[in-house]
């Protein structure tokens, strides 16, 4: 899917973007635009490039606290209960000693006391160990809770910093543009093309191309090229942009095309409409698929307003790269007059008008001169 951006830079720079028939204004410098649709100059972008030019950092995920450590439900045995257990064990031992001493003798009584004290002591030892385990679990919980609170504070601070950084980036046009340029660089880095020397030295096809080429070479030295051939595997025919602007650092490639309304063959009188609304343009989809930016002018614009066309190109470059230094040379240059796009019927009507005007502008032969020129031949006969 490709995306068509129509009527850029009549009142500012950028492009009016139409995606799937729904008009949307880009949020970057592309927002200062003419809102006239179906008019030249036309700016065309691939979907990937258009999305990168409108991209913003993804929203920071909602902060969610991690589960807090669970506090142990065990409780230590109270000291009073331990004392009571110890006292009860001692009382039982004394009573047992008295009873056994009376009936079984001294030795058996002492043995019974020892047994009673052993049972009572074992129980006390178990209770003391239980208490130590509970205390250890409580201390472990306190350490885990302290670590958890520290990690939560750090995570909240990082989340707050990420949120503030995103808001600052969105409110700073320069940082936002740098973010978008970073998204564009991988797309432009994939473009591969070569310069065919034999094609670069050929003359322009017409006066409009000659005028525009000379003006662009003057305004953008070392960045305007002809004879640029795309290196695409399996491409059966050469795809040659008429004029190419190439930024060697960003790898931005802009194809500058000049559209004519019709082709006329003076030998046969045949006329064919070209570049009309709803028609196809040769090679355009190939350029867009390779993430080229395509900027189209009419013959009239290129021939009569070449410097205004250069200003439009400068605005297009700035809308992508943010390089506003290019504007310095165009402060006094008027904006490019807008030319409506044409239908096939309008193209044929323009062709008929042009042919009739061309015939009317030719010098007509004087019949008196023709009769005089025929007179000697009659005399000879």
mmCIF file of C-alpha atoms in Angstrom, residues 20-230:
data_model
loop_
_atom_site.group_PDB
_atom_site.id
_atom_site.type_symbol
_atom_site.label_atom_id
_atom_site.label_comp_id
_atom_site.label_asym_id
_atom_site.label_seq_id
_atom_site.Cartn_x
_atom_site.Cartn_y
_atom_site.Cartn_z
ATOM 1 C CA UNK A 20 -7.352 5.430 2.960
ATOM 2 C CA UNK A 21 -9.544 8.351 1.933
ATOM 3 C CA UNK A 22 -9.480 9.931 5.410
ATOM 4 C CA UNK A 23 -7.608 13.214 5.619
ATOM 5 C CA UNK A 24 -5.256 13.602 8.549
ATOM 6 C CA UNK A 25 -2.859 16.383 9.401
ATOM 7 C CA UNK A 26 0.639 15.290 10.363
ATOM 8 C CA UNK A 27 1.839 16.421 13.779
ATOM 9 C CA UNK A 28 5.331 17.561 12.767
ATOM 10 C CA UNK A 29 6.314 20.396 10.468
ATOM 11 C CA UNK A 30 4.056 18.674 7.966
ATOM 12 C CA UNK A 31 1.166 20.410 9.724
ATOM 13 C CA UNK A 32 1.710 23.782 8.008
ATOM 14 C CA UNK A 33 0.069 23.016 4.724
ATOM 15 C CA UNK A 34 -2.248 24.043 2.010
ATOM 16 C CA UNK A 35 -5.484 22.164 2.421
ATOM 17 C CA UNK A 36 -6.363 22.221 -1.282
ATOM 18 C CA UNK A 37 -6.630 18.732 -2.630
ATOM 19 C CA UNK A 38 -5.930 17.476 -6.134
ATOM 20 C CA UNK A 39 -3.515 20.229 -7.066
ATOM 21 C CA UNK A 40 0.140 20.548 -7.971
ATOM 22 C CA UNK A 41 2.760 20.347 -6.611
ATOM 23 C CA UNK A 42 2.142 16.780 -5.469
ATOM 24 C CA UNK A 43 4.144 15.122 -2.719
ATOM 25 C CA UNK A 44 4.010 11.343 -2.549
ATOM 26 C CA UNK A 45 5.357 9.192 0.281
ATOM 27 C CA UNK A 46 5.423 5.503 0.974
ATOM 28 C CA UNK A 47 3.329 4.314 3.883
ATOM 29 C CA UNK A 48 6.450 3.534 5.925
ATOM 30 C CA UNK A 49 7.922 7.009 5.406
ATOM 31 C CA UNK A 50 4.605 8.733 6.134
ATOM 32 C CA UNK A 51 4.160 6.749 9.352
ATOM 33 C CA UNK A 52 7.713 7.592 10.427
ATOM 34 C CA UNK A 53 7.058 11.303 9.805
ATOM 35 C CA UNK A 54 3.972 11.127 12.038
ATOM 36 C CA UNK A 55 5.384 8.745 14.630
ATOM 37 C CA UNK A 56 5.599 9.544 18.328
ATOM 38 C CA UNK A 57 7.244 7.598 21.136
ATOM 39 C CA UNK A 58 4.987 4.798 22.381
ATOM 40 C CA UNK A 59 3.087 5.620 25.567
ATOM 41 C CA UNK A 60 4.748 4.636 28.805
ATOM 42 C CA UNK A 61 2.961 1.546 30.199
ATOM 43 C CA UNK A 62 0.788 2.116 33.238
ATOM 44 C CA UNK A 63 2.800 1.536 36.368
ATOM 45 C CA UNK A 64 1.774 -1.557 38.269
ATOM 46 C CA UNK A 65 3.261 -2.396 41.640
ATOM 47 C CA UNK A 66 4.808 -5.811 42.062
ATOM 48 C CA UNK A 67 3.323 -8.065 44.783
ATOM 49 C CA UNK A 68 4.540 -7.197 48.254
ATOM 50 C CA UNK A 69 6.213 -9.959 50.312
ATOM 51 C CA UNK A 70 3.825 -11.902 52.529
ATOM 52 C CA UNK A 71 4.122 -11.462 56.250
ATOM 53 C CA UNK A 72 4.340 -14.683 58.266
ATOM 54 C CA UNK A 73 1.178 -15.578 60.125
ATOM 55 C CA UNK A 74 3.057 -17.461 62.878
ATOM 56 C CA UNK A 75 3.176 -15.821 66.293
ATOM 57 C CA UNK A 76 5.757 -16.544 69.023
ATOM 58 C CA UNK A 77 4.695 -18.216 72.273
ATOM 59 C CA UNK A 78 4.326 -15.502 74.939
ATOM 60 C CA UNK A 79 6.949 -15.453 77.693
ATOM 61 C CA UNK A 80 4.260 -15.747 80.361
ATOM 62 C CA UNK A 81 3.041 -18.935 78.760
ATOM 63 C CA UNK A 82 6.609 -20.291 78.768
ATOM 64 C CA UNK A 83 6.969 -19.462 82.448
ATOM 65 C CA UNK A 84 3.670 -21.152 83.257
ATOM 66 C CA UNK A 85 4.713 -24.232 81.301
ATOM 67 C CA UNK A 86 8.031 -24.383 83.169
ATOM 68 C CA UNK A 87 6.310 -23.929 86.549
ATOM 69 C CA UNK A 88 3.674 -26.537 85.746
ATOM 70 C CA UNK A 89 6.362 -29.027 84.782
ATOM 71 C CA UNK A 90 8.194 -28.438 88.065
ATOM 72 C CA UNK A 91 5.010 -28.857 90.113
ATOM 73 C CA UNK A 92 4.167 -32.102 88.313
ATOM 74 C CA UNK A 93 7.683 -33.400 88.980
ATOM 75 C CA UNK A 94 7.446 -32.613 92.719
ATOM 76 C CA UNK A 95 4.033 -34.240 93.051
ATOM 77 C CA UNK A 96 5.221 -37.270 91.165
ATOM 78 C CA UNK A 97 8.273 -37.489 93.434
ATOM 79 C CA UNK A 98 6.129 -37.377 96.553
ATOM 80 C CA UNK A 99 3.772 -40.078 95.354
ATOM 81 C CA UNK A 100 6.488 -42.415 94.144
ATOM 82 C CA UNK A 101 8.577 -41.880 97.267
ATOM 83 C CA UNK A 102 5.686 -42.977 99.460
ATOM 84 C CA UNK A 103 4.819 -46.127 97.536
ATOM 85 C CA UNK A 104 7.923 -47.224 95.558
ATOM 86 C CA UNK A 105 10.899 -45.864 97.321
ATOM 87 C CA UNK A 106 13.541 -43.258 96.825
ATOM 88 C CA UNK A 107 15.142 -44.613 93.638
ATOM 89 C CA UNK A 108 11.910 -44.944 91.739
ATOM 90 C CA UNK A 109 10.808 -41.511 92.895
ATOM 91 C CA UNK A 110 13.976 -39.891 91.609
ATOM 92 C CA UNK A 111 13.584 -41.722 88.308
ATOM 93 C CA UNK A 112 10.017 -40.471 87.957
ATOM 94 C CA UNK A 113 11.078 -36.904 88.751
ATOM 95 C CA UNK A 114 13.808 -37.099 86.122
ATOM 96 C CA UNK A 115 11.314 -38.385 83.566
ATOM 97 C CA UNK A 116 8.821 -35.642 84.348
ATOM 98 C CA UNK A 117 11.481 -32.936 84.177
ATOM 99 C CA UNK A 118 12.733 -34.391 80.860
ATOM 100 C CA UNK A 119 9.284 -34.234 79.289
ATOM 101 C CA UNK A 120 8.707 -30.720 80.569
ATOM 102 C CA UNK A 121 12.156 -29.558 79.445
ATOM 103 C CA UNK A 122 11.727 -31.062 75.984
ATOM 104 C CA UNK A 123 8.477 -29.184 75.581
ATOM 105 C CA UNK A 124 10.117 -25.928 76.687
ATOM 106 C CA UNK A 125 12.998 -26.455 74.262
ATOM 107 C CA UNK A 126 10.553 -26.991 71.396
ATOM 108 C CA UNK A 127 8.709 -23.808 72.308
ATOM 109 C CA UNK A 128 11.982 -21.827 72.456
ATOM 110 C CA UNK A 129 13.009 -23.180 69.035
ATOM 111 C CA UNK A 130 9.603 -22.332 67.638
ATOM 112 C CA UNK A 131 9.958 -18.776 68.924
ATOM 113 C CA UNK A 132 13.410 -18.415 67.352
ATOM 114 C CA UNK A 133 12.027 -19.615 64.007
ATOM 115 C CA UNK A 134 9.134 -17.142 64.179
ATOM 116 C CA UNK A 135 11.507 -14.287 65.028
ATOM 117 C CA UNK A 136 13.776 -15.265 62.114
ATOM 118 C CA UNK A 137 10.793 -15.266 59.731
ATOM 119 C CA UNK A 138 9.692 -11.854 61.000
ATOM 120 C CA UNK A 139 13.178 -10.413 60.493
ATOM 121 C CA UNK A 140 13.339 -11.938 57.014
ATOM 122 C CA UNK A 141 9.997 -10.312 56.197
ATOM 123 C CA UNK A 142 11.270 -6.947 57.434
ATOM 124 C CA UNK A 143 14.364 -7.230 55.207
ATOM 125 C CA UNK A 144 12.261 -8.282 52.221
ATOM 126 C CA UNK A 145 9.833 -5.432 52.876
ATOM 127 C CA UNK A 146 12.677 -2.904 53.020
ATOM 128 C CA UNK A 147 14.100 -4.208 49.712
ATOM 129 C CA UNK A 148 10.623 -4.189 48.174
ATOM 130 C CA UNK A 149 9.959 -0.592 49.204
ATOM 131 C CA UNK A 150 13.355 0.473 47.858
ATOM 132 C CA UNK A 151 12.735 -1.271 44.536
ATOM 133 C CA UNK A 152 9.245 0.222 44.339
ATOM 134 C CA UNK A 153 10.603 3.725 44.929
ATOM 135 C CA UNK A 154 13.234 3.182 42.241
ATOM 136 C CA UNK A 155 10.702 1.755 39.779
ATOM 137 C CA UNK A 156 8.281 4.616 40.421
ATOM 138 C CA UNK A 157 11.085 7.124 39.890
ATOM 139 C CA UNK A 158 12.080 5.458 36.594
ATOM 140 C CA UNK A 159 8.449 5.399 35.447
ATOM 141 C CA UNK A 160 8.036 9.056 36.374
ATOM 142 C CA UNK A 161 11.272 9.909 34.533
ATOM 143 C CA UNK A 162 10.157 8.010 31.415
ATOM 144 C CA UNK A 163 6.792 9.768 31.467
ATOM 145 C CA UNK A 164 8.365 13.195 31.897
ATOM 146 C CA UNK A 165 10.934 12.484 29.174
ATOM 147 C CA UNK A 166 8.199 11.455 26.735
ATOM 148 C CA UNK A 167 6.148 14.556 27.538
ATOM 149 C CA UNK A 168 9.224 16.747 27.108
ATOM 150 C CA UNK A 169 9.996 15.107 23.753
ATOM 151 C CA UNK A 170 6.435 15.635 22.528
ATOM 152 C CA UNK A 171 6.529 19.294 23.537
ATOM 153 C CA UNK A 172 9.936 19.961 21.937
ATOM 154 C CA UNK A 173 9.674 20.083 18.106
ATOM 155 C CA UNK A 174 13.422 19.618 17.679
ATOM 156 C CA UNK A 175 13.600 16.487 19.808
ATOM 157 C CA UNK A 176 10.460 15.095 18.199
ATOM 158 C CA UNK A 177 11.916 15.711 14.744
ATOM 159 C CA UNK A 178 15.175 14.022 15.776
ATOM 160 C CA UNK A 179 13.136 11.029 16.964
ATOM 161 C CA UNK A 180 11.357 10.832 13.617
ATOM 162 C CA UNK A 181 14.573 11.235 11.645
ATOM 163 C CA UNK A 182 15.888 8.287 13.625
ATOM 164 C CA UNK A 183 12.885 6.282 12.435
ATOM 165 C CA UNK A 184 13.513 7.377 8.836
ATOM 166 C CA UNK A 185 17.200 6.510 8.681
ATOM 167 C CA UNK A 186 16.740 2.703 8.521
ATOM 168 C CA UNK A 187 14.189 3.171 5.720
ATOM 169 C CA UNK A 188 16.447 5.429 3.663
ATOM 170 C CA UNK A 189 19.489 3.231 4.301
ATOM 171 C CA UNK A 190 17.840 0.458 2.265
ATOM 172 C CA UNK A 191 17.735 2.578 -0.918
ATOM 173 C CA UNK A 192 20.243 1.422 -3.514
ATOM 174 C CA UNK A 193 20.863 3.135 -6.828
ATOM 175 C CA UNK A 194 23.674 3.938 -9.212
ATOM 176 C CA UNK A 195 24.431 6.807 -11.539
ATOM 177 C CA UNK A 196 24.547 5.920 -15.218
ATOM 178 C CA UNK A 197 27.092 8.297 -16.750
ATOM 179 C CA UNK A 198 25.715 7.952 -20.267
ATOM 180 C CA UNK A 199 22.242 8.936 -19.063
ATOM 181 C CA UNK A 200 23.467 11.726 -16.799
ATOM 182 C CA UNK A 201 25.030 13.517 -19.766
ATOM 183 C CA UNK A 202 21.962 13.402 -21.991
ATOM 184 C CA UNK A 203 20.147 16.653 -22.622
ATOM 185 C CA UNK A 204 16.857 17.420 -20.849
ATOM 186 C CA UNK A 205 13.753 16.376 -22.737
ATOM 187 C CA UNK A 206 12.202 19.835 -22.950
ATOM 188 C CA UNK A 207 12.556 23.458 -21.904
ATOM 189 C CA UNK A 208 10.694 22.913 -18.616
ATOM 190 C CA UNK A 209 13.085 20.191 -17.502
ATOM 191 C CA UNK A 210 16.063 22.273 -18.625
ATOM 192 C CA UNK A 211 14.915 25.327 -16.639
ATOM 193 C CA UNK A 212 14.136 23.365 -13.487
ATOM 194 C CA UNK A 213 17.328 21.311 -13.636
ATOM 195 C CA UNK A 214 19.502 24.420 -13.980
ATOM 196 C CA UNK A 215 17.722 26.132 -11.075
ATOM 197 C CA UNK A 216 17.951 23.130 -8.757
ATOM 198 C CA UNK A 217 21.630 22.600 -9.549
ATOM 199 C CA UNK A 218 22.236 26.221 -8.624
ATOM 200 C CA UNK A 219 20.281 26.053 -5.354
ATOM 201 C CA UNK A 220 21.387 22.561 -4.254
ATOM 202 C CA UNK A 221 24.906 22.027 -5.600
ATOM 203 C CA UNK A 222 26.294 18.481 -5.529
ATOM 204 C CA UNK A 223 22.905 17.054 -4.536
ATOM 205 C CA UNK A 224 21.019 17.195 -7.826
ATOM 206 C CA UNK A 225 21.572 14.268 -10.173
ATOM 207 C CA UNK A 226 20.291 12.878 -13.452
ATOM 208 C CA UNK A 227 20.595 9.362 -14.761
ATOM 209 C CA UNK A 228 19.985 7.723 -11.369
ATOM 210 C CA UNK A 229 19.011 4.099 -11.937
ATOM 211 C CA UNK A 230 17.474 2.013 -9.157
#
